[in-house]
PDB file of C-alpha atoms in Angstrom:
ATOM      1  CA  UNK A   1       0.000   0.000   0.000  1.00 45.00           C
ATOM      2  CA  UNK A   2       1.078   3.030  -0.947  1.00 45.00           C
ATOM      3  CA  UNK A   3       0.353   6.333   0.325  1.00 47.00           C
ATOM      4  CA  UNK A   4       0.915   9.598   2.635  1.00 45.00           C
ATOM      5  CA  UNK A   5      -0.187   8.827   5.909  1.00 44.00           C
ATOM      6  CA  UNK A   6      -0.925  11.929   8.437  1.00 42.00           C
ATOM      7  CA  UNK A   7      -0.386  11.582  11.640  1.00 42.00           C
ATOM      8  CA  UNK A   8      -3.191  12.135  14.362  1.00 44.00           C
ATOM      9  CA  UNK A   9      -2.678  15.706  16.097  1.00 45.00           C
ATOM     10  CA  UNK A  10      -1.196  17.758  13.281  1.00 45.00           C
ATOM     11  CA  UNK A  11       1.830  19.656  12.757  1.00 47.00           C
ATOM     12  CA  UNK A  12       3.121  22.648  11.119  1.00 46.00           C
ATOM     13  CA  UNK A  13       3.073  21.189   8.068  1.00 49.00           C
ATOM     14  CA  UNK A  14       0.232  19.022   8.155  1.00 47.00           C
ATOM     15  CA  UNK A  15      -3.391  19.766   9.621  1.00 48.00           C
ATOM     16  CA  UNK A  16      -4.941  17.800  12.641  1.00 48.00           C
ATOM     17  CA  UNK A  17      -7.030  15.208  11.859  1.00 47.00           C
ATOM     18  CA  UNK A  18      -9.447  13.309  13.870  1.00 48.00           C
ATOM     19  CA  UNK A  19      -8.247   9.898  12.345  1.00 48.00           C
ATOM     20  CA  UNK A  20      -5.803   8.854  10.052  1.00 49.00           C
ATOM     21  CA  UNK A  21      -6.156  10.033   6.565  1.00 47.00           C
ATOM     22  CA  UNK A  22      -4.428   8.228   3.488  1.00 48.00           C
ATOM     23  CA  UNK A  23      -4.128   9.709   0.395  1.00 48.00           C
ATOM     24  CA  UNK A  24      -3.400   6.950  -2.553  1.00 46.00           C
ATOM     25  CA  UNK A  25      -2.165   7.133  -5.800  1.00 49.00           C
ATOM     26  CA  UNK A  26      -4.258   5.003  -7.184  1.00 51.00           C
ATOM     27  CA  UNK A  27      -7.816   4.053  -7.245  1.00 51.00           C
ATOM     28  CA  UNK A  28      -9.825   1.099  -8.335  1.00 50.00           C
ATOM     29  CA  UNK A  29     -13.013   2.545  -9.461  1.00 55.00           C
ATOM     30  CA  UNK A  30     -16.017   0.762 -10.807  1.00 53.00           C
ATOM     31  CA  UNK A  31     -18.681   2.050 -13.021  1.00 59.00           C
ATOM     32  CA  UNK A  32     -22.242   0.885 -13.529  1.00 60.00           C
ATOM     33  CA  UNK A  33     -22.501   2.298 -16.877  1.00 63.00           C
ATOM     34  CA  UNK A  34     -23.074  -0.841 -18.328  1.00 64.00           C
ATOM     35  CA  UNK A  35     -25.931  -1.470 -15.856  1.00 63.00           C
ATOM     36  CA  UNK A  36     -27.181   2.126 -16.712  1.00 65.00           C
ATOM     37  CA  UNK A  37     -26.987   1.689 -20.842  1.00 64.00           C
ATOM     38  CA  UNK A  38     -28.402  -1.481 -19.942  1.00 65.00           C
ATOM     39  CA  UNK A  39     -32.142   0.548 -18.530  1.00 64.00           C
ATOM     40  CA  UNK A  40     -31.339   3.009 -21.233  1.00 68.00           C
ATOM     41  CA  UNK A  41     -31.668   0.613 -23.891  1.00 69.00           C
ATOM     42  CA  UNK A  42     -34.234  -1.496 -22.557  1.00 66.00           C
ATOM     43  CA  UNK A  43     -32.450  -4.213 -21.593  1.00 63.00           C
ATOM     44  CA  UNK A  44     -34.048  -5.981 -18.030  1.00 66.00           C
ATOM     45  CA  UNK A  45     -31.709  -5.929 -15.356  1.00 62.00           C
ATOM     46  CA  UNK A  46     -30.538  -9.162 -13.283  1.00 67.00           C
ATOM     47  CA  UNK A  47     -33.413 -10.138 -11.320  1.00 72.00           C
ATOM     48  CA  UNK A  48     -32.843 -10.186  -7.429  1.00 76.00           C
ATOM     49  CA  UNK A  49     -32.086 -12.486  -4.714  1.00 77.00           C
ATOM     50  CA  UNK A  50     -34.751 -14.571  -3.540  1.00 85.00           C
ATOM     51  CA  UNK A  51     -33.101 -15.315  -0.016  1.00 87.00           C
ATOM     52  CA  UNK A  52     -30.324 -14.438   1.722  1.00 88.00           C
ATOM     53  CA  UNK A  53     -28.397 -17.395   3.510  1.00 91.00           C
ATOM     54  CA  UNK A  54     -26.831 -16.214   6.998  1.00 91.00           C
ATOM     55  CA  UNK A  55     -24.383 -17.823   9.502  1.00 93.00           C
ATOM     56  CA  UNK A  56     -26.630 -18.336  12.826  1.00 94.00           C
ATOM     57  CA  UNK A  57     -23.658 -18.381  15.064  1.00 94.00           C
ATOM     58  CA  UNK A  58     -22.778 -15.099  13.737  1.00 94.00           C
ATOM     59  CA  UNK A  59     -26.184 -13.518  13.382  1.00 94.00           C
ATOM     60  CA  UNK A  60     -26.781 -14.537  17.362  1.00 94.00           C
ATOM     61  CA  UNK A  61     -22.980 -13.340  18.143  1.00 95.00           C
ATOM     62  CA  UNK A  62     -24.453  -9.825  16.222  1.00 94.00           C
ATOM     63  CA  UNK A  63     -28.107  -9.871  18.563  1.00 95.00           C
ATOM     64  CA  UNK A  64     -25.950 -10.582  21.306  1.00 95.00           C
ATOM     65  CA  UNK A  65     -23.572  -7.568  21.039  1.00 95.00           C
ATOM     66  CA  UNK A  66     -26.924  -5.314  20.087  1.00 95.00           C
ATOM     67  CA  UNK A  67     -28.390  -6.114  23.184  1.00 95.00           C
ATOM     68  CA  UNK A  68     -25.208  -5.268  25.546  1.00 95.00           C
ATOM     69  CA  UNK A  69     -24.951  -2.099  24.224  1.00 94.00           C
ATOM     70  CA  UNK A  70     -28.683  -1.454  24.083  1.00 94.00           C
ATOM     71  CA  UNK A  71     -29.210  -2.726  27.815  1.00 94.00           C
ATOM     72  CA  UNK A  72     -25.889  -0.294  28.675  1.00 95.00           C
ATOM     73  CA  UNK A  73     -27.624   2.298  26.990  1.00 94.00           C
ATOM     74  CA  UNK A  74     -30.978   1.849  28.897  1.00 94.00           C
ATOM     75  CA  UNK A  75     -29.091   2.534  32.031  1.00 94.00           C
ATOM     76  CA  UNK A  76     -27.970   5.456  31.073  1.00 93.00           C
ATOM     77  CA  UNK A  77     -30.930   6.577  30.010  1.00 92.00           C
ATOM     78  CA  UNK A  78     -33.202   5.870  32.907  1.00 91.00           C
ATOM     79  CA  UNK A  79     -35.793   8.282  33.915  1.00 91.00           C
ATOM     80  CA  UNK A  80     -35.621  10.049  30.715  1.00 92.00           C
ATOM     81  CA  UNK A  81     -38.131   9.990  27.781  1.00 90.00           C
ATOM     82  CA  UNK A  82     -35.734   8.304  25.384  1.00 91.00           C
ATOM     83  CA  UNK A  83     -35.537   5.132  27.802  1.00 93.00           C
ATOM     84  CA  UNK A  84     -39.188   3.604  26.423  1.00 93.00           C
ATOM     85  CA  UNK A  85     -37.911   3.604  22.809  1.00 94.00           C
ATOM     86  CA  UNK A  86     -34.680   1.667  23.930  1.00 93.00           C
ATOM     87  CA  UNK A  87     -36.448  -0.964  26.292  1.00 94.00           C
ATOM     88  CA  UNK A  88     -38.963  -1.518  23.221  1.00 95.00           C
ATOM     89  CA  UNK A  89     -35.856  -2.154  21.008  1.00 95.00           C
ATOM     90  CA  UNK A  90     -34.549  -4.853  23.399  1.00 95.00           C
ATOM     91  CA  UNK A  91     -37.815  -6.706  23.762  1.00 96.00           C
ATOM     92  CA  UNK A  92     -37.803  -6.545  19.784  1.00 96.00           C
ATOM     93  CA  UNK A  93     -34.178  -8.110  19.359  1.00 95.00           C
ATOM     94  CA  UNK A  94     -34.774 -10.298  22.347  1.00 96.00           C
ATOM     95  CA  UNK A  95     -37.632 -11.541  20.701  1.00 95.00           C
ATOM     96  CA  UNK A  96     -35.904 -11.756  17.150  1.00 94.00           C
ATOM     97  CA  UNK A  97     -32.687 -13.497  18.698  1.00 95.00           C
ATOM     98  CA  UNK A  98     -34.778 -16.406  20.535  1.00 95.00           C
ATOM     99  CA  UNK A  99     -36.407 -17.372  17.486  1.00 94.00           C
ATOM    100  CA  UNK A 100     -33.231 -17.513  15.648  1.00 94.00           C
ATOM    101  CA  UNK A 101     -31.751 -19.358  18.453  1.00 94.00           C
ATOM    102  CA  UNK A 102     -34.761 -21.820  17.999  1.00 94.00           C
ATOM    103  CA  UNK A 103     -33.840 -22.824  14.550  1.00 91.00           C
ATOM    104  CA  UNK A 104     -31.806 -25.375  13.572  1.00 89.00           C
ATOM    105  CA  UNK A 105     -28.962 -25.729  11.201  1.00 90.00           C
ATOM    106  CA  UNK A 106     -25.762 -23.921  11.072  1.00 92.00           C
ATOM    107  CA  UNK A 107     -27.246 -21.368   8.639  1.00 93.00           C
ATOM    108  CA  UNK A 108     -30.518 -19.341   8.242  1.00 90.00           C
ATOM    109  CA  UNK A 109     -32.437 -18.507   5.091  1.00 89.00           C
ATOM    110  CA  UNK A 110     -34.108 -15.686   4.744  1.00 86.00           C
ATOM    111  CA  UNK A 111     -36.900 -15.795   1.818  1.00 85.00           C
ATOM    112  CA  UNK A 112     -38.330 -12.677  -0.081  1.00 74.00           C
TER     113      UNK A 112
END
């Protein structure tokens, strides 16, 4: 990788930034023309997915995080009006991450 890398904090000859910032030389770019000629000239574009296959172990590692930091949040927030939208959230992932925990398999499809 090739680039300038500026350093957090700034100098005299470099501003402060609040991250890293890296400037390359070059860039992979890619266009969707073709998929835009492609609706221009009539052509039908590729047809969607009709599921979506996930990892369970990974999607219930995911809830599981959500949930910390939404249950760290709703202590926080206690007493103030924000803390009924956050509690409604957990019983909504709660909910969502026993049924996935219900299922079996080591993957879950999702169907449109």
């Amino acid at each position: 990788m090739t680039g300038t890398v500026y350093a957090v904090g700034g100098t005299t000859k470099s501003p402060a930034l609040s991250h890293p910032h890296l400037h390359f030389q070059f860039m992979n770019r890619f266009t969707h023309a073709e998929i835009v000629l492609g609706l221009l000239t009539g052509l039908e574009p590729p047809a969607c997915a009709e599921a979506l296959v996930l990892d369970r172990d990974r999607l219930i590692q995911l809830l599981k995080n959500a949930l910390y930091e939404l249950h760290d949040l709703r202590r926080q927030l206690d007493g103030r009006p924000a803390h009924r939208d956050i509690v409604e959230r957990i019983r909504y992932l709660d909910g969502v991450l026993g049924w996935i925990k219900e299922q079996r398999g080591p993957d879950l499809v999702l169907m449109s």
